[in-house]
Amino acid sequence: MVGAGLAGLTAASRLAEAGARVLLVEAGDVAGGRLATLDTVDVRWRGTAMQFPIEHGLHGVWRQYRNLRRLLADHGLDRWLVDAGTQELIVDSPNGVAAVDIGASVRGSRLPAPLAQFRPWFSPPFAYDTLTAGPVAFARMLGCLSHALAFDLASPDDVAAYDHASVATMIADWPLSFRQLFESFSHSIYFEETHAVSLAALFTGIHLYLVNDRRDSQFDVFAADSEQCVISPLLAAIRGRGGEVLLGARATGLRIEGRRATGVAIDTPRGAETLPASAVVVALDPAGQERLLAGTPLASASGSPRPAGLPSIVVRLWLAGAPRPERAPSGLLVDSVARNFFWLHRLQEPFRTWHARTGGGVLEAHLYGDLAVGVQMVEDAALAQRIKATVRRIWPEVPGEIVHAHVQRNPPTQVALRVGQMARLPAVITALPNVARCGDGVACGSPAMFLERACLTGLLAARAIVPSLGLSPERVPAPLAPLPPERTVAAVRAACRVMRGLLPLNLRSYQLPSRRAGRA
């Protein structure tokens, strides 16, 4: 097992449960990948001194993350999940700040689906832009969005057609606030600008998080850091079933004899060696997979570039106060210095305890795409001040004093699904019967992203190589399908698939899937 991120941990734990003897190899000093807890920081204020875990970044476990939720439940780890509450979409513009509830207002709406999912659009500034743009422009925008409802991830024709257009081409002439909303979605979900993000990728995210069911916008977070809640327990479960975990060991190549992999070459502080293997699961980010598989029959021969790895920046501010309790604990920022925010003292320990003892709040803000690249040369202190200035505009009740600031510049491992790439993602099953891939840069044939895609492909990889280990595939759980859409959504989707050839989509190079494919 090469790579101890969530995909590798899923595959390793499921194979160990099936009776395989697992050796998990990880180049880093800690397991977890983008779910890792990387460090700790000490903060002292008002006579209180506490130590805080520093994660790669806070992650949500969304309602549709069914395979991840089952994995957690199987190990008794679902007890760590807590409801993240409602979310706000905050438009921070020269004209002022508008905060729109995009969580509870949708889930509690009496409108039929999918109209309930558009409930925030009846709030300013969206209502204002709709009125000023006029009914024709609004109808044209709805025509574009009908393609998101009609999209079928299980149809190769659909994926290929929409994958060759960008989000920017669809939203080019939309009213300003709606363009900004989808720019924020592109950053928050795919870490990129709209001109780079594939429409097929965006539509997949819309199905997963928004339109299938009004409850899909709900997510949980872990009540404490990921090391305590997920990583350590999974490693203990693997070791408890006879598996081994080797940290600080970088895989450098596969040993292949005939049509089978027979070993993995590694470098460690003690030197180089080759570990014998009956089967191999490659659970690395796209760049890591490319390096490991170079020169093997599994190297990419399609001519298409692998998904890019993008950097991200996480800024955490310990502040002298906190927002009013009625404000949302998390949300999206539009046209701002950051794209996502989380008030950690509302969500996790030990930040909750810190707030109870000191009254101070703790903010976590995420920067992706051009926002992250554009501040690479900005000093940490200056970047923290920019975030503080944003806090003062959006939450004026929060005192301006920064008690402590931590700026974390993550390596370029966020997987970008750019135009033309989603239809060409590598498959879990490879040309060698005892080698499989997994990770959130691997195709899975389901509207799954991030933690769920990592978990799902890890599960599929375990099922793929079980026969080469002489074990029954039935000993590894079958993947769970997404929860079905609300009945009204299913009816609207069927109508959109029939009619989409007549509905406008502002893509010059776009070719509609056939009506037959549209009904698939």
Coordinates of C-alpha atoms in Angstrom, one line a residue:
M1 CA 0.0 0.0 0.0
V2 CA 1.8 3.1 -1.2
G3 CA 0.4 6.3 0.4
A4 CA -1.3 6.8 3.8
G5 CA -3.8 9.4 2.9
L6 CA -7.5 8.6 3.3
A7 CA -7.6 6.6 0.1
G8 CA -4.7 4.4 1.2
L9 CA -6.0 4.1 4.7
T10 CA -9.4 3.0 3.4
A11 CA -7.9 0.4 1.1
A12 CA -5.5 -0.8 3.8
S13 CA -8.1 -1.1 6.5
R14 CA -10.6 -2.9 4.2
L15 CA -7.9 -5.4 3.0
A16 CA -6.7 -6.0 6.5
E17 CA -10.3 -6.8 7.5
A18 CA -10.5 -9.2 4.6
G19 CA -7.5 -11.1 5.9
A20 CA -4.7 -9.7 3.8
R21 CA -1.4 -8.9 5.4
V22 CA -0.9 -5.2 4.7
L23 CA 2.3 -3.1 4.6
L24 CA 1.4 0.6 4.4
V25 CA 4.3 2.8 3.1
E26 CA 4.2 6.6 3.6
A27 CA 6.8 9.1 2.6
G28 CA 5.8 11.7 5.2
D29 CA 6.5 11.6 8.9
V30 CA 2.7 11.5 9.6
A31 CA -0.1 9.7 8.0
G32 CA -3.3 11.3 6.7
G33 CA -2.3 13.2 3.5
R34 CA -4.6 16.2 3.3
L35 CA -6.5 14.9 6.3
A36 CA -3.4 14.9 8.4
T37 CA -2.7 16.8 11.7
L38 CA 0.6 18.3 10.9
D39 CA 1.8 20.2 14.0
T40 CA 0.7 21.9 17.2
V41 CA 0.9 25.6 18.3
D42 CA 0.9 27.1 21.8
V43 CA -1.2 30.2 22.6
R44 CA -1.3 32.1 25.8
W45 CA -3.7 34.9 26.6
R46 CA -5.5 36.3 29.6
G47 CA -3.9 33.8 31.9
T48 CA -4.9 30.9 29.8
A49 CA -2.3 28.7 28.0
M50 CA -3.4 26.0 25.6
Q51 CA -1.9 23.8 22.8
F52 CA -3.8 23.5 19.6
P53 CA -3.5 20.9 16.8
I54 CA -2.7 22.3 13.3
E55 CA -4.4 20.3 10.6
H56 CA -3.9 20.6 6.8
G57 CA -7.3 22.3 6.9
L58 CA -10.8 21.7 8.3
H59 CA -12.8 19.2 6.3
G60 CA -16.6 18.7 6.0
V61 CA -18.2 15.2 5.9
W62 CA -21.2 15.9 3.8
R63 CA -24.5 14.0 3.8
Q64 CA -23.8 12.2 0.6
Y65 CA -20.4 10.9 1.8
R66 CA -21.9 7.5 2.4
N67 CA -18.8 5.4 2.0
L68 CA -16.8 7.5 4.3
R69 CA -19.6 7.6 6.8
R70 CA -19.8 3.8 6.7
L71 CA -16.0 3.5 7.2
L72 CA -16.2 5.7 10.2
A73 CA -19.2 3.9 11.6
D74 CA -17.5 0.5 11.2
H75 CA -14.7 1.7 13.4
G76 CA -16.9 3.5 15.9
L77 CA -15.6 6.9 14.7
D78 CA -18.9 8.4 13.7
R79 CA -19.3 9.4 17.3
W80 CA -16.8 12.2 16.5
L81 CA -19.1 13.8 13.9
V82 CA -20.9 17.0 14.9
D83 CA -23.4 19.0 12.8
A84 CA -21.6 22.1 11.4
G85 CA -24.9 24.1 11.5
T86 CA -25.9 26.6 8.9
Q87 CA -23.7 28.4 6.4
E88 CA -23.5 31.9 5.1
L89 CA -22.6 33.3 1.6
I90 CA -20.9 36.6 2.3
V91 CA -20.6 39.1 -0.5
D92 CA -17.9 41.6 0.5
S93 CA -18.0 44.4 -2.0
P94 CA -17.3 48.2 -2.1
N95 CA -21.0 48.7 -1.8
G96 CA -21.1 46.9 1.6
V97 CA -21.4 43.5 3.0
A98 CA -24.3 41.1 2.4
A99 CA -24.7 37.9 4.3
V100 CA -27.1 35.3 2.8
D101 CA -28.0 32.1 4.6
I102 CA -27.4 29.2 2.3
G103 CA -27.8 26.4 4.8
A104 CA -30.8 26.4 7.1
S105 CA -32.9 28.5 4.7
V106 CA -32.6 25.8 2.1
R107 CA -33.0 22.8 4.3
G108 CA -36.0 24.4 6.0
S109 CA -37.7 25.8 2.9
R110 CA -41.3 24.8 2.1
L111 CA -40.6 25.3 -1.6
P112 CA -40.6 22.0 -3.6
A113 CA -37.2 20.8 -4.8
P114 CA -35.3 21.9 -6.7
L115 CA -36.8 25.4 -6.1
A116 CA -35.8 25.1 -2.4
Q117 CA -32.1 24.9 -3.4
F118 CA -32.5 28.3 -5.1
R119 CA -34.1 30.0 -2.0
P120 CA -31.0 32.1 -1.3
W121 CA -31.4 33.7 -4.8
F122 CA -34.5 35.5 -3.5
S123 CA -32.2 37.5 -1.1
P124 CA -30.2 40.6 -2.0
P125 CA -27.9 41.1 -3.8
F126 CA -29.2 38.3 -6.1
A127 CA -32.8 39.6 -6.2
Y128 CA -31.5 43.1 -7.1
D129 CA -29.3 41.8 -9.9
T130 CA -32.2 39.6 -11.2
L131 CA -34.5 42.7 -11.4
T132 CA -31.9 44.9 -13.1
A133 CA -30.8 42.2 -15.6
G134 CA -34.4 41.6 -16.7
P135 CA -36.5 38.4 -17.3
V136 CA -34.8 37.5 -20.6
A137 CA -31.3 37.4 -19.0
F138 CA -32.6 35.5 -16.0
A139 CA -34.3 33.0 -18.2
R140 CA -31.1 32.5 -20.2
M141 CA -29.2 31.8 -17.0
L142 CA -31.8 29.3 -15.9
G143 CA -31.5 27.6 -19.3
C144 CA -27.8 27.2 -18.6
L145 CA -28.4 25.8 -15.2
S146 CA -30.9 23.3 -16.6
H147 CA -27.9 21.5 -18.1
A148 CA -26.6 20.9 -14.6
L149 CA -29.8 19.1 -13.7
A150 CA -29.7 17.2 -17.0
F151 CA -26.1 16.1 -16.5
D152 CA -25.6 12.4 -16.1
L153 CA -22.2 11.4 -14.7
A154 CA -22.8 7.8 -15.7
S155 CA -23.0 8.7 -19.3
P156 CA -19.6 9.0 -21.1
D157 CA -21.2 11.2 -23.7
D158 CA -22.3 13.7 -21.1
V159 CA -19.0 13.7 -19.3
A160 CA -17.0 14.1 -22.5
A161 CA -19.2 16.9 -23.9
Y162 CA -19.4 19.0 -20.8
D163 CA -15.8 18.4 -19.9
H164 CA -14.6 20.3 -22.9
A165 CA -16.2 23.6 -21.7
S166 CA -15.2 25.8 -18.8
V167 CA -17.4 27.3 -16.1
A168 CA -16.4 30.8 -17.4
T169 CA -17.9 30.2 -20.8
M170 CA -21.3 29.4 -19.2
I171 CA -21.4 32.3 -16.8
A172 CA -19.8 35.0 -19.0
D173 CA -23.0 37.1 -19.5
W174 CA -24.7 36.3 -16.2
P175 CA -25.6 39.1 -13.7
L176 CA -22.7 40.1 -11.5
S177 CA -23.7 38.5 -8.2
F178 CA -24.4 35.1 -9.9
R179 CA -21.1 35.2 -11.7
Q180 CA -19.4 35.9 -8.3
L181 CA -21.3 33.1 -6.7
F182 CA -20.0 30.5 -9.3
E183 CA -16.5 32.0 -9.1
S184 CA -16.7 31.3 -5.3
F185 CA -18.0 27.7 -6.0
S186 CA -15.1 27.1 -8.4
H187 CA -12.6 28.2 -5.9
S188 CA -14.1 26.4 -2.9
I189 CA -14.9 23.2 -4.7
Y190 CA -12.1 23.0 -7.3
F191 CA -9.5 25.4 -6.1
E192 CA -9.3 27.2 -9.5
E193 CA -10.6 30.1 -11.6
T194 CA -13.7 29.6 -13.7
H195 CA -11.8 29.7 -17.0
A196 CA -9.9 26.5 -15.9
V197 CA -12.6 24.4 -14.2
S198 CA -14.4 21.8 -16.3
L199 CA -18.2 22.1 -16.5
A200 CA -18.4 18.3 -16.0
A201 CA -16.6 18.8 -12.7
L202 CA -18.8 21.6 -11.6
F203 CA -22.0 19.7 -12.5
T204 CA -20.7 16.8 -10.5
G205 CA -20.2 19.0 -7.5
I206 CA -23.7 20.5 -8.0
H207 CA -25.2 17.1 -7.9
L208 CA -23.3 16.1 -4.8
Y209 CA -23.7 19.1 -2.7
L210 CA -26.8 21.0 -3.9
V211 CA -29.6 19.9 -6.2
N212 CA -30.3 16.2 -5.5
D213 CA -31.9 16.9 -2.1
R214 CA -32.3 20.0 0.0
R215 CA -30.5 18.2 2.9
D216 CA -27.4 17.7 0.9
S217 CA -26.0 21.1 1.9
Q218 CA -25.7 19.8 5.4
F219 CA -22.3 18.6 6.6
D220 CA -20.6 17.4 9.7
V221 CA -17.1 18.2 11.0
F222 CA -14.9 16.2 13.4
A223 CA -15.3 17.3 17.0
A224 CA -11.5 17.3 17.4
D225 CA -8.5 17.0 15.2
S226 CA -8.3 14.4 12.4
E227 CA -5.4 12.6 14.0
Q228 CA -7.4 11.8 17.1
C229 CA -10.7 11.2 15.3
V230 CA -9.7 9.3 12.2
I231 CA -6.0 8.7 11.5
S232 CA -4.7 7.1 14.7
P233 CA -7.7 4.8 15.1
L234 CA -7.5 3.5 11.5
L235 CA -3.7 2.9 11.9
A236 CA -4.4 1.0 15.1
A237 CA -7.0 -1.1 13.3
I238 CA -4.6 -2.0 10.5
R239 CA -1.9 -2.9 13.0
G240 CA -4.4 -4.8 15.1
R241 CA -5.1 -7.1 12.2
G242 CA -1.4 -7.9 11.6
G243 CA -0.6 -5.0 9.3
E244 CA 2.5 -2.8 9.4
V245 CA 2.9 1.0 8.9
L246 CA 6.2 2.4 7.6
L247 CA 6.5 6.2 7.8
G248 CA 9.3 8.2 6.3
A249 CA 9.7 5.7 3.4
R250 CA 9.4 7.1 -0.1
A251 CA 8.3 4.7 -2.8
T252 CA 10.6 5.2 -5.9
G253 CA 9.4 2.5 -8.3
L254 CA 7.6 -0.8 -8.9
R255 CA 9.3 -4.0 -9.6
I256 CA 7.4 -5.7 -12.4
E257 CA 8.0 -9.3 -13.7
G258 CA 5.9 -10.3 -16.7
R259 CA 2.3 -9.1 -16.1
R260 CA 2.5 -8.7 -12.3
A261 CA 4.1 -6.3 -9.8
T262 CA 6.3 -8.2 -7.4
G263 CA 7.7 -5.4 -5.2
V264 CA 8.0 -1.7 -4.4
A265 CA 11.4 0.1 -4.2
I266 CA 11.6 2.5 -1.3
D267 CA 14.1 5.1 0.1
T268 CA 14.4 5.5 3.9
P269 CA 16.8 7.2 6.2
R270 CA 18.5 3.8 6.5
G271 CA 19.0 3.4 2.8
A272 CA 17.2 1.9 -0.3
E273 CA 15.5 -1.5 -0.4
T274 CA 12.8 -3.3 -2.4
L275 CA 9.8 -4.7 -0.5
P276 CA 8.3 -7.9 -1.9
A277 CA 4.6 -7.6 -2.7
S278 CA 1.8 -10.0 -3.9
A279 CA -0.2 -6.9 -4.9
V280 CA 0.2 -3.1 -4.9
V281 CA -2.3 -0.3 -4.3
V282 CA -1.0 3.1 -5.4
A283 CA -2.7 5.7 -3.3
L284 CA -0.8 8.9 -4.2
D285 CA -1.7 12.3 -5.5
P286 CA -1.5 12.6 -9.4
A287 CA 2.0 13.9 -9.4
G288 CA 3.2 11.1 -7.0
Q289 CA 1.5 8.5 -9.2
E290 CA 3.1 9.8 -12.3
R291 CA 6.6 9.7 -10.7
L292 CA 6.1 6.2 -9.2
L293 CA 4.7 4.7 -12.4
A294 CA 7.1 6.3 -14.9
G295 CA 8.8 3.7 -17.1
T296 CA 6.2 1.0 -16.3
P297 CA 3.3 -0.3 -18.4
L298 CA 1.1 1.9 -16.2
A299 CA 2.6 5.2 -17.2
S300 CA 0.2 7.6 -18.9
A301 CA 0.2 7.0 -22.6
S302 CA -2.9 9.1 -23.5
G303 CA -1.0 12.3 -24.2
S304 CA -3.3 14.1 -21.8
P305 CA -1.8 16.0 -18.9
R306 CA -2.4 14.6 -15.4
P307 CA -4.6 16.7 -13.1
A308 CA -2.6 19.5 -11.7
G309 CA -1.7 19.9 -8.0
L310 CA -2.5 23.3 -6.6
P311 CA -1.3 25.0 -3.5
S312 CA -3.6 26.3 -0.7
I313 CA -3.1 28.6 2.2
V314 CA -4.8 28.3 5.6
V315 CA -4.8 31.3 7.9
R316 CA -5.9 30.9 11.5
L317 CA -6.5 33.9 13.7
W318 CA -7.0 33.8 17.5
L319 CA -9.0 37.0 18.1
A320 CA -9.9 39.0 21.1
G321 CA -13.6 38.4 20.6
A322 CA -16.2 36.4 18.5
P323 CA -19.1 37.1 16.2
R324 CA -22.7 37.1 17.5
P325 CA -24.1 33.6 18.2
E326 CA -26.7 34.1 15.5
R327 CA -24.1 34.4 12.8
A328 CA -23.2 31.2 10.9
P329 CA -20.1 29.3 12.0
S330 CA -18.9 28.7 8.4
G331 CA -19.5 29.7 4.8
L332 CA -18.2 31.1 1.5
L333 CA -16.7 34.5 0.9
V334 CA -17.4 36.2 -2.5
D335 CA -14.9 38.7 -3.9
S336 CA -12.8 38.6 -0.8
V337 CA -9.2 37.9 0.2
A338 CA -10.2 34.3 1.1
R339 CA -12.9 31.9 -0.1
N340 CA -14.0 29.8 2.9
F341 CA -14.2 30.6 6.6
F342 CA -14.8 28.5 9.7
W343 CA -15.2 29.8 13.3
L344 CA -13.4 27.0 15.0
H345 CA -14.6 27.9 18.5
R346 CA -18.1 27.0 17.3
L347 CA -17.1 23.6 15.8
Q348 CA -14.1 21.9 17.4
E349 CA -12.1 21.2 20.6
P350 CA -9.9 22.6 22.0
F351 CA -11.1 25.8 20.4
R352 CA -14.4 25.6 22.1
T353 CA -12.7 25.4 25.5
W354 CA -10.5 28.3 24.6
H355 CA -13.6 30.4 23.8
A356 CA -15.3 29.3 27.1
R357 CA -12.2 30.3 29.1
T358 CA -11.2 33.6 27.4
G359 CA -14.2 34.8 25.3
G360 CA -11.9 34.9 22.3
G361 CA -12.8 33.5 18.8
V362 CA -10.7 31.5 16.4
L363 CA -11.1 31.9 12.6
E364 CA -9.8 29.6 9.9
A365 CA -9.8 31.0 6.4
H366 CA -8.8 29.1 3.2
L367 CA -7.2 30.6 0.1
Y368 CA -7.2 28.7 -3.2
G369 CA -6.4 29.2 -6.9
D370 CA -5.1 32.7 -7.9
L371 CA -5.8 33.9 -4.4
A372 CA -3.2 31.5 -3.0
V373 CA -0.8 32.0 -5.8
G374 CA -1.1 35.8 -5.6
V375 CA 0.1 36.0 -2.0
Q376 CA 2.9 33.5 -2.1
M377 CA 5.4 36.4 -1.7
V378 CA 3.3 38.2 0.9
E379 CA 4.8 37.8 4.4
D380 CA 2.7 35.9 7.0
A381 CA 2.1 38.9 9.2
A382 CA 0.9 41.0 6.3
L383 CA -1.5 38.2 5.1
A384 CA -2.8 37.9 8.7
Q385 CA -3.5 41.6 8.7
R386 CA -5.5 41.3 5.4
I387 CA -7.7 38.6 6.9
K388 CA -8.1 40.7 10.1
A389 CA -9.3 43.6 7.9
T390 CA -11.8 41.3 6.3
V391 CA -13.1 40.2 9.7
R392 CA -13.6 43.9 10.7
R393 CA -15.7 44.5 7.7
I394 CA -17.8 41.3 7.8
W395 CA -18.1 40.9 11.6
P396 CA -17.7 44.5 13.0
E397 CA -18.6 43.3 16.5
V398 CA -15.3 41.3 16.7
P399 CA -12.5 43.4 18.4
G400 CA -9.6 44.1 16.1
E401 CA -6.8 42.6 18.3
I402 CA -5.0 39.5 17.0
V403 CA -4.0 37.4 19.9
H404 CA -2.1 34.9 17.7
A405 CA -1.8 34.2 14.0
H406 CA -0.8 31.1 12.1
V407 CA -0.3 31.0 8.4
Q408 CA 0.1 27.5 6.8
R409 CA 1.2 27.3 3.2
N410 CA 0.3 23.8 2.0
P411 CA 2.2 22.1 -0.9
P412 CA 0.5 21.8 -4.3
T413 CA -1.5 18.6 -3.7
Q414 CA -5.1 19.9 -4.1
V415 CA -6.4 18.1 -7.2
A416 CA -7.5 20.4 -10.0
L417 CA -10.1 19.1 -12.5
R418 CA -9.4 21.4 -15.4
V419 CA -11.1 21.5 -18.8
G420 CA -10.7 18.2 -20.6
Q421 CA -9.4 16.2 -17.7
M422 CA -12.4 14.7 -15.9
A423 CA -13.2 12.5 -18.9
R424 CA -9.6 11.3 -18.9
L425 CA -8.9 10.5 -15.2
P426 CA -7.1 7.2 -14.7
A427 CA -9.1 4.2 -13.7
V428 CA -8.9 2.3 -10.4
I429 CA -8.2 -1.0 -12.4
T430 CA -4.9 -1.0 -14.2
A431 CA -3.3 -3.1 -17.0
L432 CA -1.7 -5.2 -14.3
P433 CA -4.1 -7.5 -12.4
N434 CA -2.5 -7.1 -9.1
V435 CA -2.0 -3.3 -9.2
A436 CA -4.8 -0.7 -8.5
R437 CA -5.0 3.0 -8.1
C438 CA -7.0 5.2 -5.7
G439 CA -7.3 8.8 -4.7
D440 CA -9.4 11.9 -5.4
G441 CA -7.6 12.2 -8.8
V442 CA -8.9 8.8 -9.9
A443 CA -12.1 8.0 -11.8
C444 CA -14.9 6.4 -9.8
G445 CA -18.1 6.7 -12.0
S446 CA -20.0 8.3 -9.1
P447 CA -20.7 11.9 -8.1
A448 CA -18.1 11.7 -5.4
M449 CA -15.5 14.3 -4.6
F450 CA -12.6 14.8 -2.1
L451 CA -12.8 12.7 1.0
E452 CA -15.7 10.6 -0.4
R453 CA -13.9 10.0 -3.7
A454 CA -10.7 9.1 -1.8
C455 CA -12.6 6.7 0.3
L456 CA -14.7 5.2 -2.6
T457 CA -11.7 4.7 -4.8
G458 CA -9.8 3.1 -1.9
L459 CA -12.6 0.7 -1.4
L460 CA -12.8 -0.1 -5.2
A461 CA -9.0 -0.6 -5.2
A462 CA -9.2 -3.1 -2.4
R463 CA -12.0 -5.0 -4.2
A464 CA -10.0 -5.0 -7.4
I465 CA -6.9 -6.7 -6.0
V466 CA -8.5 -9.1 -3.5
P467 CA -8.7 -11.9 -6.1
S468 CA -4.9 -11.7 -6.7
L469 CA -4.4 -12.3 -3.0
G470 CA -6.5 -15.4 -3.1
L471 CA -9.3 -13.8 -1.1
S472 CA -13.0 -13.5 -2.0
P473 CA -14.2 -10.0 -3.1
E474 CA -17.2 -10.5 -0.9
R475 CA -14.9 -10.0 2.1
V476 CA -14.6 -6.3 1.1
P477 CA -17.8 -4.3 1.3
A478 CA -19.5 -3.2 -1.9
P479 CA -19.6 0.5 -2.5
L480 CA -22.7 2.4 -1.5
A481 CA -24.5 4.5 -4.2
P482 CA -25.4 8.1 -3.5
L483 CA -28.8 8.7 -1.8
P484 CA -31.5 9.1 -4.4
P485 CA -32.8 12.6 -5.3
E486 CA -36.1 14.0 -4.1
R487 CA -39.0 12.9 -6.2
T488 CA -39.6 16.3 -7.6
V489 CA -35.9 16.7 -8.5
A490 CA -36.0 13.4 -10.4
A491 CA -39.0 14.6 -12.4
V492 CA -37.4 17.9 -13.3
R493 CA -34.2 16.2 -14.2
A494 CA -36.0 13.9 -16.6
A495 CA -37.7 16.9 -18.3
C496 CA -34.4 18.7 -18.6
R497 CA -32.8 15.7 -20.3
V498 CA -35.5 15.6 -22.8
M499 CA -35.5 19.3 -23.5
R500 CA -31.8 20.3 -23.2
G501 CA -31.3 20.3 -26.9
L502 CA -33.7 23.3 -27.0
L503 CA -32.3 25.1 -24.0
P504 CA -29.5 27.7 -24.5
L505 CA -26.0 27.2 -23.2
N506 CA -23.5 29.9 -24.1
L507 CA -20.7 27.6 -25.3
R508 CA -19.4 28.2 -28.8
S509 CA -17.5 24.9 -29.0
Y510 CA -20.1 22.9 -27.1
Q511 CA -21.9 19.9 -28.8
L512 CA -25.0 18.6 -27.0
P513 CA -25.1 15.0 -26.1
S514 CA -27.6 13.1 -28.2
R515 CA -31.2 12.9 -26.9
R516 CA -30.6 9.2 -26.5
A517 CA -27.6 9.8 -24.3
G518 CA -29.4 12.5 -22.5
R519 CA -32.0 10.0 -21.4
A520 CA -29.4 7.5 -20.2

